[in-house]
Amino acid sequence: DTAVSQTPKYLVTQMGNDKSIKCEQNLGHDTMYWYKQDSKKFLKIMFSYNNKELIINETVPNRFSPKSPDKAHLNLHINSLELGDSAVYFCASSQDRVVWFFGPGTRLTVL
Amino acid sequence: AQSVSQHNHHVILSEAASLELGCNYSYGGTVNLFWYVQYPGQHLQLLLKYFSGDPLVKGIKGFEAEFIKSKFSFNLRKPSVQWSDTAEYFCAVNNNAGNMLTFGGGTRLMVKP
């Protein structure tokens, strides 16, 4: 069974559209994250949720809105997509900040 | 705030050469340290981690890393690389008070057959 899964794996869309990426973890971890990996492979934290509560919100445009319906899911909704949003988005989960699992990534391409 | 620096952005080696990738972090307190590998087109995989105890940690695929507290370093080593080690390598740090992993900029390793 996949520990952290993301859908879709690839997402190609036009500028201005709204899209969502879903993430699920079956590890029972309390904390989930979204990371963005840009074209230079730099990984940067975007959001973190602990038991459905937002605990980290880095300097991310408010077009990005995470939603955690329960502690096993953390979805990312992006409004009015821009070219600069093209990246690979990784979901991750953690338990007590010592065990970390990453999802397979979602490659978003904005045309 | 914590930060991580990886000074080698690109490394090219021949098979059987020895590898050392540098990683330095800035945080004065207790830290947990990690090395991740990302093979082309794939997700991050944990190579090894350090929390406490023996500063020399051994990971998967023959990798090891040494935590030197006085130098704020956690360099990754492998005595003899293989072509299949071609990948991007990320050092990451998490402090006990924080809630996230902070990554270095990554080092792209290319191993020539």
Short mmCIF file of N, CA and C in Angstrom, two decimals, chain A residues 29-107:
data_model
loop_
_atom_site.label_atom_id
_atom_site.label_comp_id
_atom_site.label_asym_id
_atom_site.label_seq_id
_atom_site.Cartn_x
_atom_site.Cartn_y
_atom_site.Cartn_z
N HIS A 29 -0.35 9.44 10.51
CA HIS A 29 0.43 10.59 10.96
C HIS A 29 -0.48 11.77 11.28
N ASP A 30 0.01 12.62 12.20
CA ASP A 30 -0.78 13.77 12.61
C ASP A 30 -0.56 14.99 11.74
N THR A 31 0.59 15.06 11.10
CA THR A 31 0.97 16.28 10.40
C THR A 31 1.18 16.02 8.91
N MET A 32 0.65 16.91 8.10
CA MET A 32 0.82 16.81 6.64
C MET A 32 1.31 18.14 6.09
N TYR A 33 1.97 18.06 4.95
CA TYR A 33 2.65 19.21 4.38
C TYR A 33 2.46 19.27 2.87
N TRP A 34 2.60 20.48 2.35
CA TRP A 34 2.79 20.67 0.92
C TRP A 34 4.12 21.38 0.70
N TYR A 35 4.91 20.80 -0.21
CA TYR A 35 6.17 21.39 -0.63
C TYR A 35 6.10 21.68 -2.12
N LYS A 36 6.79 22.72 -2.54
CA LYS A 36 6.88 23.05 -3.96
C LYS A 36 8.33 22.89 -4.39
N GLN A 37 8.54 22.16 -5.50
CA GLN A 37 9.88 22.02 -6.06
C GLN A 37 9.91 22.73 -7.39
N ASP A 38 10.71 23.77 -7.47
CA ASP A 38 10.75 24.56 -8.70
C ASP A 38 11.65 23.91 -9.75
N SER A 39 11.82 24.63 -10.85
CA SER A 39 12.56 24.05 -11.99
C SER A 39 14.04 23.84 -11.66
N LYS A 40 14.52 24.52 -10.64
CA LYS A 40 15.91 24.33 -10.22
C LYS A 40 16.02 23.30 -9.10
N LYS A 41 14.95 22.59 -8.88
CA LYS A 41 14.91 21.48 -7.90
C LYS A 41 14.88 21.97 -6.46
N PHE A 42 14.71 23.27 -6.24
CA PHE A 42 14.69 23.76 -4.88
C PHE A 42 13.35 23.43 -4.23
N LEU A 43 13.41 22.84 -3.04
CA LEU A 43 12.22 22.42 -2.32
C LEU A 43 11.88 23.42 -1.23
N LYS A 44 10.64 23.90 -1.25
CA LYS A 44 10.26 24.90 -0.27
C LYS A 44 8.92 24.53 0.35
N ILE A 45 8.84 24.65 1.66
CA ILE A 45 7.60 24.37 2.38
C ILE A 45 6.55 25.41 1.99
N MET A 46 5.33 24.95 1.83
CA MET A 46 4.22 25.86 1.57
C MET A 46 3.30 25.92 2.78
N PHE A 47 2.79 24.74 3.15
CA PHE A 47 1.81 24.67 4.23
C PHE A 47 2.09 23.44 5.09
N SER A 48 1.58 23.52 6.32
CA SER A 48 1.59 22.35 7.18
C SER A 48 0.31 22.35 8.00
N TYR A 49 -0.27 21.17 8.11
CA TYR A 49 -1.47 20.99 8.93
C TYR A 49 -1.17 19.92 9.98
N ASN A 50 -1.66 20.18 11.18
CA ASN A 50 -1.56 19.20 12.25
C ASN A 50 -2.95 18.92 12.76
N ASN A 51 -3.40 17.69 12.60
CA ASN A 51 -4.76 17.33 13.01
C ASN A 51 -5.80 18.31 12.47
N LYS A 52 -5.72 18.57 11.20
CA LYS A 52 -6.65 19.43 10.45
C LYS A 52 -6.48 20.91 10.74
N GLU A 53 -5.50 21.28 11.54
CA GLU A 53 -5.31 22.69 11.87
C GLU A 53 -4.06 23.23 11.17
N LEU A 54 -4.20 24.37 10.52
CA LEU A 54 -3.08 24.99 9.82
C LEU A 54 -2.04 25.47 10.82
N ILE A 55 -0.79 25.00 10.67
CA ILE A 55 0.26 25.43 11.60
C ILE A 55 1.40 26.15 10.90
N ILE A 56 1.56 25.94 9.63
CA ILE A 56 2.58 26.66 8.88
C ILE A 56 1.94 27.18 7.60
N ASN A 57 2.16 28.45 7.34
CA ASN A 57 1.70 29.04 6.09
C ASN A 57 2.81 29.99 5.66
N GLU A 58 3.70 29.47 4.82
CA GLU A 58 4.81 30.29 4.39
C GLU A 58 4.32 31.35 3.41
N THR A 59 5.23 32.11 2.87
CA THR A 59 4.83 33.22 1.99
C THR A 59 4.34 32.68 0.66
N VAL A 60 3.12 32.24 0.69
CA VAL A 60 2.49 31.67 -0.49
C VAL A 60 1.32 32.56 -0.88
N PRO A 61 1.16 32.86 -2.19
CA PRO A 61 0.02 33.69 -2.60
C PRO A 61 -1.30 33.12 -2.12
N ASN A 62 -2.25 33.98 -1.82
CA ASN A 62 -3.52 33.48 -1.30
C ASN A 62 -4.37 32.83 -2.37
N ARG A 63 -3.83 32.72 -3.59
CA ARG A 63 -4.50 31.89 -4.61
C ARG A 63 -4.39 30.41 -4.26
N PHE A 64 -3.45 30.10 -3.38
CA PHE A 64 -3.26 28.72 -2.94
C PHE A 64 -4.04 28.53 -1.64
N SER A 65 -4.93 27.56 -1.63
CA SER A 65 -5.69 27.33 -0.40
C SER A 65 -5.70 25.84 -0.07
N PRO A 66 -5.04 25.49 1.02
CA PRO A 66 -5.06 24.10 1.45
C PRO A 66 -6.35 23.80 2.19
N LYS A 67 -6.75 22.53 2.13
CA LYS A 67 -7.93 22.11 2.87
C LYS A 67 -7.68 20.71 3.43
N SER A 68 -7.98 20.56 4.69
CA SER A 68 -7.76 19.27 5.34
C SER A 68 -9.08 18.78 5.93
N PRO A 69 -9.81 17.95 5.19
CA PRO A 69 -11.10 17.48 5.71
C PRO A 69 -10.96 16.53 6.90
N ASP A 70 -9.84 15.84 6.95
CA ASP A 70 -9.53 14.99 8.10
C ASP A 70 -8.01 14.82 8.13
N LYS A 71 -7.50 14.20 9.17
CA LYS A 71 -6.03 14.23 9.31
C LYS A 71 -5.32 13.33 8.30
N ALA A 72 -6.07 12.55 7.56
CA ALA A 72 -5.44 11.70 6.54
C ALA A 72 -5.39 12.36 5.17
N HIS A 73 -6.01 13.50 5.04
CA HIS A 73 -6.10 14.17 3.74
C HIS A 73 -5.68 15.63 3.84
N LEU A 74 -4.91 16.05 2.84
CA LEU A 74 -4.58 17.47 2.72
C LEU A 74 -4.58 17.81 1.24
N ASN A 75 -5.59 18.56 0.84
CA ASN A 75 -5.73 18.91 -0.57
C ASN A 75 -5.24 20.33 -0.79
N LEU A 76 -4.84 20.59 -2.02
CA LEU A 76 -4.34 21.92 -2.38
C LEU A 76 -5.13 22.44 -3.56
N HIS A 77 -5.80 23.57 -3.34
CA HIS A 77 -6.56 24.18 -4.41
C HIS A 77 -5.85 25.45 -4.86
N ILE A 78 -5.74 25.61 -6.16
CA ILE A 78 -5.04 26.78 -6.69
C ILE A 78 -5.98 27.52 -7.63
N ASN A 79 -6.20 28.78 -7.33
CA ASN A 79 -7.06 29.63 -8.17
C ASN A 79 -6.22 30.45 -9.14
N SER A 80 -6.82 30.78 -10.26
CA SER A 80 -6.20 31.70 -11.22
C SER A 80 -4.74 31.35 -11.48
N LEU A 81 -4.52 30.17 -11.98
CA LEU A 81 -3.16 29.67 -12.17
C LEU A 81 -2.33 30.59 -13.04
N GLU A 82 -1.05 30.72 -12.66
CA GLU A 82 -0.10 31.55 -13.39
C GLU A 82 1.06 30.67 -13.88
N LEU A 83 1.78 31.21 -14.86
CA LEU A 83 2.90 30.46 -15.42
C LEU A 83 3.90 30.04 -14.33
N GLY A 84 4.13 30.93 -13.38
CA GLY A 84 5.10 30.67 -12.32
C GLY A 84 4.68 29.59 -11.34
N ASP A 85 3.45 29.15 -11.45
CA ASP A 85 3.00 28.07 -10.59
C ASP A 85 3.47 26.70 -11.09
N SER A 86 3.98 26.68 -12.30
CA SER A 86 4.48 25.41 -12.86
C SER A 86 5.61 24.90 -11.97
N ALA A 87 5.46 23.69 -11.50
CA ALA A 87 6.41 23.10 -10.56
C ALA A 87 5.97 21.68 -10.26
N VAL A 88 6.75 21.02 -9.44
CA VAL A 88 6.31 19.74 -8.90
C VAL A 88 5.91 19.96 -7.45
N TYR A 89 4.73 19.53 -7.10
CA TYR A 89 4.21 19.72 -5.75
C TYR A 89 4.24 18.37 -5.03
N PHE A 90 4.89 18.38 -3.88
CA PHE A 90 5.01 17.16 -3.09
C PHE A 90 4.21 17.30 -1.80
N CYS A 91 3.44 16.29 -1.54
CA CYS A 91 2.77 16.17 -0.26
C CYS A 91 3.66 15.32 0.65
N ALA A 92 3.61 15.57 1.93
CA ALA A 92 4.39 14.77 2.88
C ALA A 92 3.60 14.62 4.17
N SER A 93 3.94 13.59 4.92
CA SER A 93 3.35 13.45 6.25
C SER A 93 4.45 13.13 7.24
N SER A 94 4.17 13.46 8.48
CA SER A 94 5.17 13.29 9.53
C SER A 94 4.50 12.90 10.84
N GLN A 95 5.23 12.12 11.61
CA GLN A 95 4.80 11.81 12.96
C GLN A 95 5.88 12.26 13.91
N ASP A 96 5.54 13.19 14.77
CA ASP A 96 6.48 13.71 15.78
C ASP A 96 7.74 14.32 15.17
N ARG A 97 7.65 14.68 13.90
CA ARG A 97 8.75 15.37 13.20
C ARG A 97 10.01 14.53 13.11
N VAL A 98 9.91 13.24 13.31
CA VAL A 98 11.09 12.40 13.16
C VAL A 98 10.94 11.37 12.07
N VAL A 99 9.72 11.13 11.66
CA VAL A 99 9.49 10.19 10.56
C VAL A 99 8.76 10.96 9.47
N TRP A 100 9.32 10.95 8.29
CA TRP A 100 8.77 11.75 7.20
C TRP A 100 8.60 10.87 5.97
N PHE A 101 7.45 10.98 5.36
CA PHE A 101 7.21 10.28 4.10
C PHE A 101 6.72 11.29 3.06
N PHE A 102 7.23 11.14 1.86
CA PHE A 102 6.83 12.03 0.78
C PHE A 102 6.01 11.28 -0.25
N GLY A 103 5.08 11.99 -0.83
CA GLY A 103 4.29 11.44 -1.93
C GLY A 103 5.08 11.46 -3.23
N PRO A 104 4.52 10.91 -4.28
CA PRO A 104 5.23 10.79 -5.55
C PRO A 104 5.33 12.10 -6.33
N GLY A 105 4.61 13.12 -5.90
CA GLY A 105 4.68 14.41 -6.57
C GLY A 105 3.61 14.57 -7.64
N THR A 106 3.23 15.81 -7.86
CA THR A 106 2.31 16.18 -8.94
C THR A 106 3.01 17.24 -9.78
N ARG A 107 3.24 16.91 -11.04
CA ARG A 107 3.91 17.86 -11.93
C ARG A 107 2.85 18.74 -12.57
#
